[in-house]
Tab-separated table of C-alpha atoms and ligand atoms in Angstrom:
chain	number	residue	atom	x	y	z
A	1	UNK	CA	0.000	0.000	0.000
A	2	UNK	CA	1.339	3.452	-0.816
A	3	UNK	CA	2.008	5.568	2.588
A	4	UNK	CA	-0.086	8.519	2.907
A	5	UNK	CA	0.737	11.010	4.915
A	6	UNK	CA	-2.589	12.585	6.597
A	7	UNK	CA	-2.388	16.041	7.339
A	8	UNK	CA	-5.872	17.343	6.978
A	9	UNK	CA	-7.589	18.630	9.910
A	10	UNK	CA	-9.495	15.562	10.907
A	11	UNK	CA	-10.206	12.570	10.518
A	12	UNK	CA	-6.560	11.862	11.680
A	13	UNK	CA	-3.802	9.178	11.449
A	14	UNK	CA	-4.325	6.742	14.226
A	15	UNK	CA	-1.847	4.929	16.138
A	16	UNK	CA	-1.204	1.208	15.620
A	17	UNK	CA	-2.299	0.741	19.252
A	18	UNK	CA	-5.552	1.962	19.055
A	19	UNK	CA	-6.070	0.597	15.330
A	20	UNK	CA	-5.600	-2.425	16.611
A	21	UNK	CA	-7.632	-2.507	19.536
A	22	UNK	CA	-10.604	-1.859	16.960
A	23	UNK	CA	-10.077	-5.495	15.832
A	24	UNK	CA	-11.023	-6.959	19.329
A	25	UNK	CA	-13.708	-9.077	19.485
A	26	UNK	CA	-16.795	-7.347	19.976
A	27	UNK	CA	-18.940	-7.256	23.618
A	28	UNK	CA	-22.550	-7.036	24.876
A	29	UNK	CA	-22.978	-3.347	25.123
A	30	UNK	CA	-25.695	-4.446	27.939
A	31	UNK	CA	-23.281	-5.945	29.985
A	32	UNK	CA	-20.682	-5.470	32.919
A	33	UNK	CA	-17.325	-5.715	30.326
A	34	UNK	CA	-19.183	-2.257	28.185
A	35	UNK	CA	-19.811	-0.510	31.294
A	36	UNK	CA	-16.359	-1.096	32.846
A	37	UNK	CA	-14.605	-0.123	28.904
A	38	UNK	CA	-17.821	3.723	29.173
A	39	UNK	CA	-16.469	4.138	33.050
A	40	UNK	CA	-12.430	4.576	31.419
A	41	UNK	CA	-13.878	6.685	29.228
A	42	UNK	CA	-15.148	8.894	30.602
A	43	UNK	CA	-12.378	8.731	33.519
A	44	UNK	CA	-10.135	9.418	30.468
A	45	UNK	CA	-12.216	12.188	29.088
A	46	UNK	CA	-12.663	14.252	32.488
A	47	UNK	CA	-9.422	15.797	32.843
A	48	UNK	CA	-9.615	16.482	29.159
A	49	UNK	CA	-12.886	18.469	29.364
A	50	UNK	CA	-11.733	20.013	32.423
A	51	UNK	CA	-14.708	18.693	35.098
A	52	UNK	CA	-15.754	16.593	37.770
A	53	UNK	CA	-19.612	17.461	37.621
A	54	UNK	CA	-20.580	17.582	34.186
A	55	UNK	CA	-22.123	14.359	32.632
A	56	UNK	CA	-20.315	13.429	29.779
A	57	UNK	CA	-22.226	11.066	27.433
A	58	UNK	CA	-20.890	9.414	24.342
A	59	UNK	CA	-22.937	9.281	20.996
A	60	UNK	CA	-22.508	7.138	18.243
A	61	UNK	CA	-22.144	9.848	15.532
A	62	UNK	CA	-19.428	12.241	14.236
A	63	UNK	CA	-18.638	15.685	15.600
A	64	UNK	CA	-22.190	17.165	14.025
A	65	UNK	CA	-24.212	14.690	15.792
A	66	UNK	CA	-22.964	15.606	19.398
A	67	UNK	CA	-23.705	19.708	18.168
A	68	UNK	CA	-27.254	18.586	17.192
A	69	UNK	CA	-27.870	17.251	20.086
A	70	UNK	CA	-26.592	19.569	22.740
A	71	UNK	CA	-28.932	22.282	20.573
A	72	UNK	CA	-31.994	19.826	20.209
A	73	UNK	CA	-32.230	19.237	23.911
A	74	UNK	CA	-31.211	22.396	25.251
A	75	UNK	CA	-33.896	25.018	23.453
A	76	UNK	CA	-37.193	24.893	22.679
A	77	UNK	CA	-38.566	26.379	19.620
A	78	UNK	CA	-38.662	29.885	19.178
A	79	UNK	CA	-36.222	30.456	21.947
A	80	UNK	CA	-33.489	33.133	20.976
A	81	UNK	CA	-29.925	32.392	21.091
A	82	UNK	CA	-26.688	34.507	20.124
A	83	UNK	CA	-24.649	32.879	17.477
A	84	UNK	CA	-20.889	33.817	17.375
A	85	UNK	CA	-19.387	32.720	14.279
A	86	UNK	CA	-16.071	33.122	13.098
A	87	UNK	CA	-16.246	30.832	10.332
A	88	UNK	CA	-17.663	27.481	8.333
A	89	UNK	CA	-18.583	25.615	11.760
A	90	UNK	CA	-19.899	28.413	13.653
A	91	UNK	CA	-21.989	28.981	10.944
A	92	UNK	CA	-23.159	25.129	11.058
A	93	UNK	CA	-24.068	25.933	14.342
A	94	UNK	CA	-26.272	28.631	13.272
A	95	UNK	CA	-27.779	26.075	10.837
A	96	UNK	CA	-28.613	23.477	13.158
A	97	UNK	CA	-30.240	25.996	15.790
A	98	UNK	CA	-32.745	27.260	12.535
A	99	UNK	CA	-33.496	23.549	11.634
A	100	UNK	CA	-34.675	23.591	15.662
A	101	UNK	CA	-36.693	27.289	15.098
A	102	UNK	CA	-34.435	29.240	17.069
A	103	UNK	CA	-34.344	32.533	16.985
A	104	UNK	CA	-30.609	33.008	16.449
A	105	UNK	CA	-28.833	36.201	16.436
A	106	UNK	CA	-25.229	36.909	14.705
A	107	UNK	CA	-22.409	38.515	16.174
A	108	UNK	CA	-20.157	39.000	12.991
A	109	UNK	CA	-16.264	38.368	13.056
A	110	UNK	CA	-13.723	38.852	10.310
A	111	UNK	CA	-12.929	36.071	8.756
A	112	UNK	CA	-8.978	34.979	10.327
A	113	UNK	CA	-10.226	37.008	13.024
A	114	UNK	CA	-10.628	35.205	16.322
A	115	UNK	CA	-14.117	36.555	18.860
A	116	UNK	CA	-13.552	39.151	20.485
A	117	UNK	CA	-14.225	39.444	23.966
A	118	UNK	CA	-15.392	42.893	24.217
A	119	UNK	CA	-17.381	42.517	21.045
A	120	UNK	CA	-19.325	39.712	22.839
A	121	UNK	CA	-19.417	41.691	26.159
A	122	UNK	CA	-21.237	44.846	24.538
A	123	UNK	CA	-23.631	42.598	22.468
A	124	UNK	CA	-24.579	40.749	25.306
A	125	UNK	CA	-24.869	43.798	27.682
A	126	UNK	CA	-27.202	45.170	25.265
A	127	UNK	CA	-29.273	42.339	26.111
A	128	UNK	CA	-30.880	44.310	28.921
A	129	UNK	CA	-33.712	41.810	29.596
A	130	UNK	CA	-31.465	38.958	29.074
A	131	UNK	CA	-33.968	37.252	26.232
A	132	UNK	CA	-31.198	35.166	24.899
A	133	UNK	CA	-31.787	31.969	26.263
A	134	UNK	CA	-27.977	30.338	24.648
A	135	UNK	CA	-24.961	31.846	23.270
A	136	UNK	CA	-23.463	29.433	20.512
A	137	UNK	CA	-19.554	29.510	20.080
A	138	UNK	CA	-16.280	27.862	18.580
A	139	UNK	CA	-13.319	27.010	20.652
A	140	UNK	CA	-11.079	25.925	17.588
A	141	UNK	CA	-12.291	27.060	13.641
A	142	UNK	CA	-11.219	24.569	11.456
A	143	UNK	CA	-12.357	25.979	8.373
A	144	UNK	CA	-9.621	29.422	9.034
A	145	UNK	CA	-7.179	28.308	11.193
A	146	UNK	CA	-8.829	30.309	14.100
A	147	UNK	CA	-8.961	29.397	18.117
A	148	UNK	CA	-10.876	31.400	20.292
A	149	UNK	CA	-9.483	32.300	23.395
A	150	UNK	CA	-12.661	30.784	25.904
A	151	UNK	CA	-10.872	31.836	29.186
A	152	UNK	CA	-11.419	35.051	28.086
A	153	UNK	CA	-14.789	34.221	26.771
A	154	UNK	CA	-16.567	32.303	29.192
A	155	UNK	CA	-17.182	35.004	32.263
A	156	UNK	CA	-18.184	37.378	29.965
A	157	UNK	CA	-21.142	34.470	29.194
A	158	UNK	CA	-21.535	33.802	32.725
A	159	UNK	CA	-22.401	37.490	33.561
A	160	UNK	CA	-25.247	36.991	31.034
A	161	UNK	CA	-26.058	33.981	32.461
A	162	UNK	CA	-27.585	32.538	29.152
A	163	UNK	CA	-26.021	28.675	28.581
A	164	UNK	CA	-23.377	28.123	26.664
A	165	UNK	CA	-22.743	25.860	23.763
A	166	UNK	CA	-18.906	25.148	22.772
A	167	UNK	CA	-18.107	23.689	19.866
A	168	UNK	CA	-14.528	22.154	20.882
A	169	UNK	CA	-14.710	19.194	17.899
A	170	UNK	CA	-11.387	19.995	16.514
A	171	UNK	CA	-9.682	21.870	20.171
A	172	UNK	CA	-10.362	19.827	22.662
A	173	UNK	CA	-7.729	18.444	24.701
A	174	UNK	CA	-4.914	20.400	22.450
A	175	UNK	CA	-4.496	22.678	25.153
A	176	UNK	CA	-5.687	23.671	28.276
A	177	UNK	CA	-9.439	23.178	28.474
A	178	UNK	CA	-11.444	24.267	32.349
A	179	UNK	CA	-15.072	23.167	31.961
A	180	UNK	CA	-16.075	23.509	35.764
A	181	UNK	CA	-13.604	26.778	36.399
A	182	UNK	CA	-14.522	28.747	33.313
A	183	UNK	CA	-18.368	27.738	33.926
A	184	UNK	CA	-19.554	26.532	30.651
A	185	UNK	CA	-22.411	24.375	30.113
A	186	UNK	CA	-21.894	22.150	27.306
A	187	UNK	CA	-19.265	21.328	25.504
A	188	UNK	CA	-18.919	18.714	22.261
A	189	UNK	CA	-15.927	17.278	21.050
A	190	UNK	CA	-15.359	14.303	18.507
A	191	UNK	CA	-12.691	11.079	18.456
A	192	UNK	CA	-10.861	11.872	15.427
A	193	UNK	CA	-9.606	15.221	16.008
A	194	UNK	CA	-6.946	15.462	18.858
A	195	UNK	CA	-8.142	12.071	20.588
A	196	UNK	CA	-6.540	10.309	17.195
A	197	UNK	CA	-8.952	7.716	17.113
A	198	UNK	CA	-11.120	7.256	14.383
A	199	UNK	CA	-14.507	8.515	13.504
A	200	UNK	CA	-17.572	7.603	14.879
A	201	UNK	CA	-18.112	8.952	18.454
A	202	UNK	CA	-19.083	12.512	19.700
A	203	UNK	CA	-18.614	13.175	23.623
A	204	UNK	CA	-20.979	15.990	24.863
A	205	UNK	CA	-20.290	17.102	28.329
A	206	UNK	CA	-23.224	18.527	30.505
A	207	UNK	CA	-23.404	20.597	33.317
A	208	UNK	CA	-25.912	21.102	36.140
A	209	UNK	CA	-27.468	24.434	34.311
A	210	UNK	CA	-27.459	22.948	31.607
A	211	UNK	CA	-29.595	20.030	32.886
A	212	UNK	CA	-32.549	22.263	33.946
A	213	UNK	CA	-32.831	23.457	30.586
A	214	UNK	CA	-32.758	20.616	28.948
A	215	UNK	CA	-35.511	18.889	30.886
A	216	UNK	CA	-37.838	21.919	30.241
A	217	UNK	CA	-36.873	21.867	26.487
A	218	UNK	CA	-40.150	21.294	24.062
A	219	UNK	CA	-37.763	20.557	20.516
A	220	UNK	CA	-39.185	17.108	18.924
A	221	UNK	CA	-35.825	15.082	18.875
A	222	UNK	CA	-35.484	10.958	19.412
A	223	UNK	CA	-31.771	9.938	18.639
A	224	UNK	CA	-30.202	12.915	19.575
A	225	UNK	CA	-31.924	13.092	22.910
A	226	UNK	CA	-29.181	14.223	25.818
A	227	UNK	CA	-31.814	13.521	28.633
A	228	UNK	CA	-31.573	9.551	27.255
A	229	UNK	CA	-28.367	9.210	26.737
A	230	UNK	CA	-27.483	10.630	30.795
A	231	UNK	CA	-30.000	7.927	31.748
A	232	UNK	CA	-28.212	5.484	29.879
A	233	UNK	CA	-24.713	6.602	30.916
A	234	UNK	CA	-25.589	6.419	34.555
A	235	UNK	CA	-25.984	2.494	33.923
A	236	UNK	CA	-22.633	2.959	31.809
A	237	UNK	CA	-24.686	2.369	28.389
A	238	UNK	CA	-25.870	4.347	25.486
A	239	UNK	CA	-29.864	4.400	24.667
A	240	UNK	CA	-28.955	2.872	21.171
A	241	UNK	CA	-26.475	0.274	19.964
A	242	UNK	CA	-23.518	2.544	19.880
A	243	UNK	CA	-19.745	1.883	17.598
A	244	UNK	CA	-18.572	-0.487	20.172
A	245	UNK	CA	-15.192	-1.339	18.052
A	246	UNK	CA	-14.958	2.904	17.914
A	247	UNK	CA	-14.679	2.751	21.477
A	248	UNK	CA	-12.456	0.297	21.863
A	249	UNK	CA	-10.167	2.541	19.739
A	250	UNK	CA	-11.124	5.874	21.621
A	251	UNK	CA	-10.184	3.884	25.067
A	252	UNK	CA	-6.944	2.868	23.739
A	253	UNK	CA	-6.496	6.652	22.404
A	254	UNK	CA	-7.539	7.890	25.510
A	255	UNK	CA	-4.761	5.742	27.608
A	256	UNK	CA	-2.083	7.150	24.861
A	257	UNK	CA	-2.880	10.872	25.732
A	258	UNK	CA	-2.547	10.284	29.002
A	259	UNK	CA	0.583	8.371	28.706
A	260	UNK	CA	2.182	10.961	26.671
A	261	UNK	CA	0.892	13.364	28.990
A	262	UNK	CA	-1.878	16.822	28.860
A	263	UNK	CA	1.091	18.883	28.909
A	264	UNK	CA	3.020	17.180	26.128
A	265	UNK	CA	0.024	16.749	23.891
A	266	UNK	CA	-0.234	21.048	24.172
A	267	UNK	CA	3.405	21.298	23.708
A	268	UNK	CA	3.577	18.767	20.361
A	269	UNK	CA	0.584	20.591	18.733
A	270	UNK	CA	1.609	23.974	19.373
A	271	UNK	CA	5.495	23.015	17.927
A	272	UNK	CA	4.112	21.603	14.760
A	273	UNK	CA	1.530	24.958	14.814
A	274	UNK	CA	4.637	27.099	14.649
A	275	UNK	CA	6.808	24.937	12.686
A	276	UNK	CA	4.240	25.159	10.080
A	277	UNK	CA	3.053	28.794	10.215
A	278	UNK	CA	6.841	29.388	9.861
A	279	UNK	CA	6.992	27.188	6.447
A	280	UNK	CA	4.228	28.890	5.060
A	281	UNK	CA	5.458	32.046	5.612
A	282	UNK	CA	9.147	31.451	4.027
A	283	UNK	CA	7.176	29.873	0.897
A	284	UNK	CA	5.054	32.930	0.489
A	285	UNK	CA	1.490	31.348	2.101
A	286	UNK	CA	1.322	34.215	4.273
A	287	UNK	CA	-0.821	33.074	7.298
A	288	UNK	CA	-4.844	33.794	7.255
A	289	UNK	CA	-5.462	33.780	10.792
A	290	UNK	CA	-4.378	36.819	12.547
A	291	UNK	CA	-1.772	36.811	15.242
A	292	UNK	CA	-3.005	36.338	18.368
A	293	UNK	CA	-5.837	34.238	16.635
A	294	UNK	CA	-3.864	31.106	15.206
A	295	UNK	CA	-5.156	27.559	16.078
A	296	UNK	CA	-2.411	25.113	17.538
A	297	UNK	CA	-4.311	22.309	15.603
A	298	UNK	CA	-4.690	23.162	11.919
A	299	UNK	CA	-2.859	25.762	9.934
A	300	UNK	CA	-4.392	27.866	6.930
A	301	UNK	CA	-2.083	29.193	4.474
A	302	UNK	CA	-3.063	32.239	1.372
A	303	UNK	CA	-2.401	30.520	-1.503
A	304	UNK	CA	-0.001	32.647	-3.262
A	305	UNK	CA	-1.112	34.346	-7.173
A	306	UNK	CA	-0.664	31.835	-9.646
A	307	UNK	CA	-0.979	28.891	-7.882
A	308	UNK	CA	-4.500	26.827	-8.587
A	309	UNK	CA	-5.082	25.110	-5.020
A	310	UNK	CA	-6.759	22.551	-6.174
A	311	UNK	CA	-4.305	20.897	-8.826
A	312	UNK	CA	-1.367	21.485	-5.855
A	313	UNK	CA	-3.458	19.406	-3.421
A	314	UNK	CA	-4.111	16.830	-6.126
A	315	UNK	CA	-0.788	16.919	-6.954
A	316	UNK	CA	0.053	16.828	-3.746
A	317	UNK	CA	-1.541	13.860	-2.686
A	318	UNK	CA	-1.487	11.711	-6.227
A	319	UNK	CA	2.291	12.636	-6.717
A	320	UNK	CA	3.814	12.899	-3.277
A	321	UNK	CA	1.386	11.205	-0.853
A	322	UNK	CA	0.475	14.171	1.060
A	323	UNK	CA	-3.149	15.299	2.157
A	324	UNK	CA	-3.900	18.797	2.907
A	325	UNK	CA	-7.018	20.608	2.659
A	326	UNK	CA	-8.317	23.008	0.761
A	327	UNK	CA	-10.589	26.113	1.346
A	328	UNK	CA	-14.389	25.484	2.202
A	329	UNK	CA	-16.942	27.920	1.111
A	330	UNK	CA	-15.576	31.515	0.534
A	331	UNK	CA	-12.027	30.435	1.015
A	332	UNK	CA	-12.568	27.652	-1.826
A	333	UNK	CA	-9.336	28.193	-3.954
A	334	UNK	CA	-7.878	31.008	-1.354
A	335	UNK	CA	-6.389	29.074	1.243
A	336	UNK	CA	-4.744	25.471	1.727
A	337	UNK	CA	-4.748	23.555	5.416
A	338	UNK	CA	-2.531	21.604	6.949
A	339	UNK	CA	-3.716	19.886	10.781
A	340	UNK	CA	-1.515	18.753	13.095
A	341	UNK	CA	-3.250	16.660	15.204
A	342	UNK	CA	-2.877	12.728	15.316
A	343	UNK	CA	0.138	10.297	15.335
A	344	UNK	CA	2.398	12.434	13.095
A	345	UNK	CA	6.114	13.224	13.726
A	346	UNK	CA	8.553	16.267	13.309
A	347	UNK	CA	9.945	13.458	10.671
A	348	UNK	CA	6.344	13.584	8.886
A	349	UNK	CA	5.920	17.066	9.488
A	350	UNK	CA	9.069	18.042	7.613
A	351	UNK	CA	8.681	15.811	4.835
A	352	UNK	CA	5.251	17.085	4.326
A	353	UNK	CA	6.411	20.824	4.280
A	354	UNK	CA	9.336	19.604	1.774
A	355	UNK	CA	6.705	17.887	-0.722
A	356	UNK	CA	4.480	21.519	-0.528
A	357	UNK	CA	7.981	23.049	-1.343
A	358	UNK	CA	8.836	20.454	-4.452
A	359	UNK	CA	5.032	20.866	-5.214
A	360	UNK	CA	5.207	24.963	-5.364
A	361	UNK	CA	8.158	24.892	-7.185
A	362	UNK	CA	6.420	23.659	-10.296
A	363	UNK	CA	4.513	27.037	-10.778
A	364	UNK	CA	6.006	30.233	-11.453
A	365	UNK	CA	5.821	31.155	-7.599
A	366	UNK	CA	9.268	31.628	-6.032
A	367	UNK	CA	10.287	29.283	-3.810
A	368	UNK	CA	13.558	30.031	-2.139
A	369	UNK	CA	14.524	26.325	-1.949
A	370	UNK	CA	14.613	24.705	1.729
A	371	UNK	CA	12.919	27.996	3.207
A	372	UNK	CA	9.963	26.223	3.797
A	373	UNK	CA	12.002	22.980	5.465
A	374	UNK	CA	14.376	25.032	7.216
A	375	UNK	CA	11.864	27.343	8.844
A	376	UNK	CA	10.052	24.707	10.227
A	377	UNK	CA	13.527	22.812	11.511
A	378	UNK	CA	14.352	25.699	13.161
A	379	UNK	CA	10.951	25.977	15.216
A	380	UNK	CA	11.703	22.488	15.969
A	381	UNK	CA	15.310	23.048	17.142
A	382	UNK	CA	14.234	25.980	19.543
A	383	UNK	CA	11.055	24.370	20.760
A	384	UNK	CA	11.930	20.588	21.075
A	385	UNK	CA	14.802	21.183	24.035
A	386	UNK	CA	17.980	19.533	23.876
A	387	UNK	CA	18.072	18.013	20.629
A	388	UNK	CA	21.349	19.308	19.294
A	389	UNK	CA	24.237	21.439	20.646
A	390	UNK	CA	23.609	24.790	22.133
A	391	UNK	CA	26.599	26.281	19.372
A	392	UNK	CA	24.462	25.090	16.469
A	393	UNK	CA	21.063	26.720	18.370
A	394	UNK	CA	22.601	30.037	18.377
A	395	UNK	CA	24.750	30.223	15.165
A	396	UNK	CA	23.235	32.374	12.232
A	397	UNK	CA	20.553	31.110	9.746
A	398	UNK	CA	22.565	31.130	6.371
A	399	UNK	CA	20.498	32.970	3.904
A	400	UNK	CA	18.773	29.969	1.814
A	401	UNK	CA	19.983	30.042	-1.915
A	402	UNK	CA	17.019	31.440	-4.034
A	403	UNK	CA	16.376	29.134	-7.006
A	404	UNK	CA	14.386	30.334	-9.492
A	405	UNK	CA	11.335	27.724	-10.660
A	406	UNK	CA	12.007	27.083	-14.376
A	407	UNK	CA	16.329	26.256	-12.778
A	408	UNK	CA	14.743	24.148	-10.002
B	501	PMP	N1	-16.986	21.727	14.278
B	501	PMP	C1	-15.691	21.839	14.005
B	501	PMP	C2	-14.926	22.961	14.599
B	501	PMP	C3	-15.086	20.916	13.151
B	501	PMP	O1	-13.791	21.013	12.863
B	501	PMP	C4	-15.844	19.875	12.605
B	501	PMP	C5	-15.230	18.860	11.681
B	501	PMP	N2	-14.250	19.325	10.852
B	501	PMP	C6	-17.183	19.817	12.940
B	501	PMP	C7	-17.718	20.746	13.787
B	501	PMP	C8	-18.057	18.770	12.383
B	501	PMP	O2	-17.659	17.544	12.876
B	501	PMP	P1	-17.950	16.198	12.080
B	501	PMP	O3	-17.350	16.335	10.732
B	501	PMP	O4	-17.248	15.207	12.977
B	501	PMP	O5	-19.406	16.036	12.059
């Protein structure tokens, strides 16, 4: 089989570990063996989410499933809620709660702009009656790049005192998330983001405010039911026949974060962050997100004049092996991604950066050749601690040798 190298933003390259536990021989999901493998779990998934007291139940869907639940149950119809949006999935968001006759309400950001607080602040201070009954928001944008910063965020939310709805699908557990401190009420994440395992599972985590709502809310919904799936969790079970083999795999991905360590997980995805944001700057992809704004788990590059982005990612991936993603939407054709979440090494990461740089090269764009490489060893060098000698860490950068395209 030809190796592929997987750097889109989700689904992700698995381990071998938690591939293989996938091929285990299946279990009653009604019995004592299914509760013990949903108690890890969500043991496992705690520390990630940052609580003790929320619920955390596990669907058997992808990321969208988990979102359409935690809106379903929380609101009845008609109820308005405050969408924040700073891209493709906070607009999804905005989708869903319409399917569900909300009322929702847009607070507008740039795109490659992360929330602002104090944007959020006035607009929900203008809520002088406090009508908004939810405020819908993105911890990580996939589709630009974007992470919003939801310390900042979430006592701005409490003041209000509307719940919150975080969409963490493609952030959680990349760095430091505080369910219980910060005071949000639900969060959703998926397996095959950070987690590495495949597709297949959404954990929503619920919180006592949350609750209340929920069991007052009116929406028509049957799979996607929270207030079922907490009964069903409290018994360690799901209300339906959920991806038992997916679970195997997200308990064996759960016991590699944790042996790597919280900490280390942060550290790896905000190296390869940097490393790449410095590639795509020394191959002229200046950066779309904003400083201040960038995501530590995908990466969107500007794709430079001249270059059609979807014959380089074809090329990319039919000639070279390498999978990035494109634009959605607006950015269609504008920008490229490139994740860095799942079982990918500085090795992969370079050789992926130096297969965009071979791949550039064959348009008229300028590549000065090994920028791209050698920006992203650097980050490396500085960041990783104690992998070479402190004399080569400080010497100089030598100027890389610009080749023109047609001389490559
Ligand atoms: N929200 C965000 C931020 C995402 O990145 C994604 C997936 N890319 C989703 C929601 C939707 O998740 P899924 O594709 O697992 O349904």
């Amino acid at each position: 089989m030809k190796k592929n190298l997987l750097f889109i933003p989700g689904p992700v390259t698995v381990p071998e570990p938690v591939l293989a536990a996938m091929s285990k021989p299946l279990i009653d999901h009604r019995g004592p063996q299914f509760a013990a493998l949903a108690g890890r779990i969500d043991a496992g998934l705690r520390p990630i989410f940052g609580t003790e007291k929320a619920d955390i139940v596990l669907l058997g869907s992808s990321g969208t499933g988990g979102l359409e639940a935690a809106i379903a149950s929380t609101f009845s119809p008609g109820d308005p809620v405050l969408a924040a949006p700073v891209g493709v999935f906070g607009r999804r968001l905005i989708a869903i709660a319409k399917t569900y006759g909300l009322e929702v309400d847009v607070l507008e950001t740039e795109l490659g702009h992360a929330l602002q607080p104090d944007a959020l602040a006035q607009r929900l201070a203008a809520d002088t009656k406090r009508r908004y009954k939810g405020v819908l928001l993105t911890h990580n944008e996939t589709s630009t790049g974007v992470q919003n910063d939801m310390r900042a965020l979430a006592p701005i939310v409490r003041d209000h005192g509307a719940i919150s709805i975080v969409d963490s699908v493609s952030g959680l557990g990349a760095n430091e998330f505080l369910m219980d401190e910060w005071g949000y009420d639900i969060v959703v994440s998926a397996s095959q983001k950070v987690l590495a395992a495949p597709p297949g599972v959404s954990m929503v985590a619920v919180g006592a405010r949350a609750w209340q709502t929920i069991e007052a809310s009116t929406t028509p919904r049957f799979y996607f039911d929270l207030l079922k799936a907490r009964e069903f969790a409290r018994q360690g079970q799901t209300p339906w026949t959920p991806p038992v083999s997916v679970l195997f795999a997200l308990d064996a991905a759960l016991q590699h974060y944790h042996h790597e360590g919280a900490k280390a997980v942060w550290h790896r995805h905000e190296m390869y962050a940097q490393a790449i944001r410095a590639a795509f700057t020394a191959l002229g992809l200046p950066v779309f997100s904003q400083p201040g704004a960038h995501s530590v788990t995908v990466v969107a590059g500007t794709v430079p004049a001249g270059v059609d982005a979807a014959t380089l990612l074809r090329k990319l991936r039919e000639e070279r092996g390498v999978s990035l993603s494109g634009g959605q939407l607006e950015l269609k054709g504008k920008i490229v991604r490139m994740g860095t979440m799942g079982d990918v090494s500085q090795t992969d990461v370079l050789g992926a950066l130096g297969a965009l740089e071979m791949a550039l090269l064959e348009y008229e764009h300028p590549v000065h050749v090994g920028a791209g490489v050698q920006a992203a060893l650097r980050v490396f060098l500085d960041l990783a601690g104690g992998s070479r000698p402190d004399a080569a860490r400080t010497k100089a950068p030598q100027a890389p040798e610009q080749t023109p395209a047609a001389s490559r």
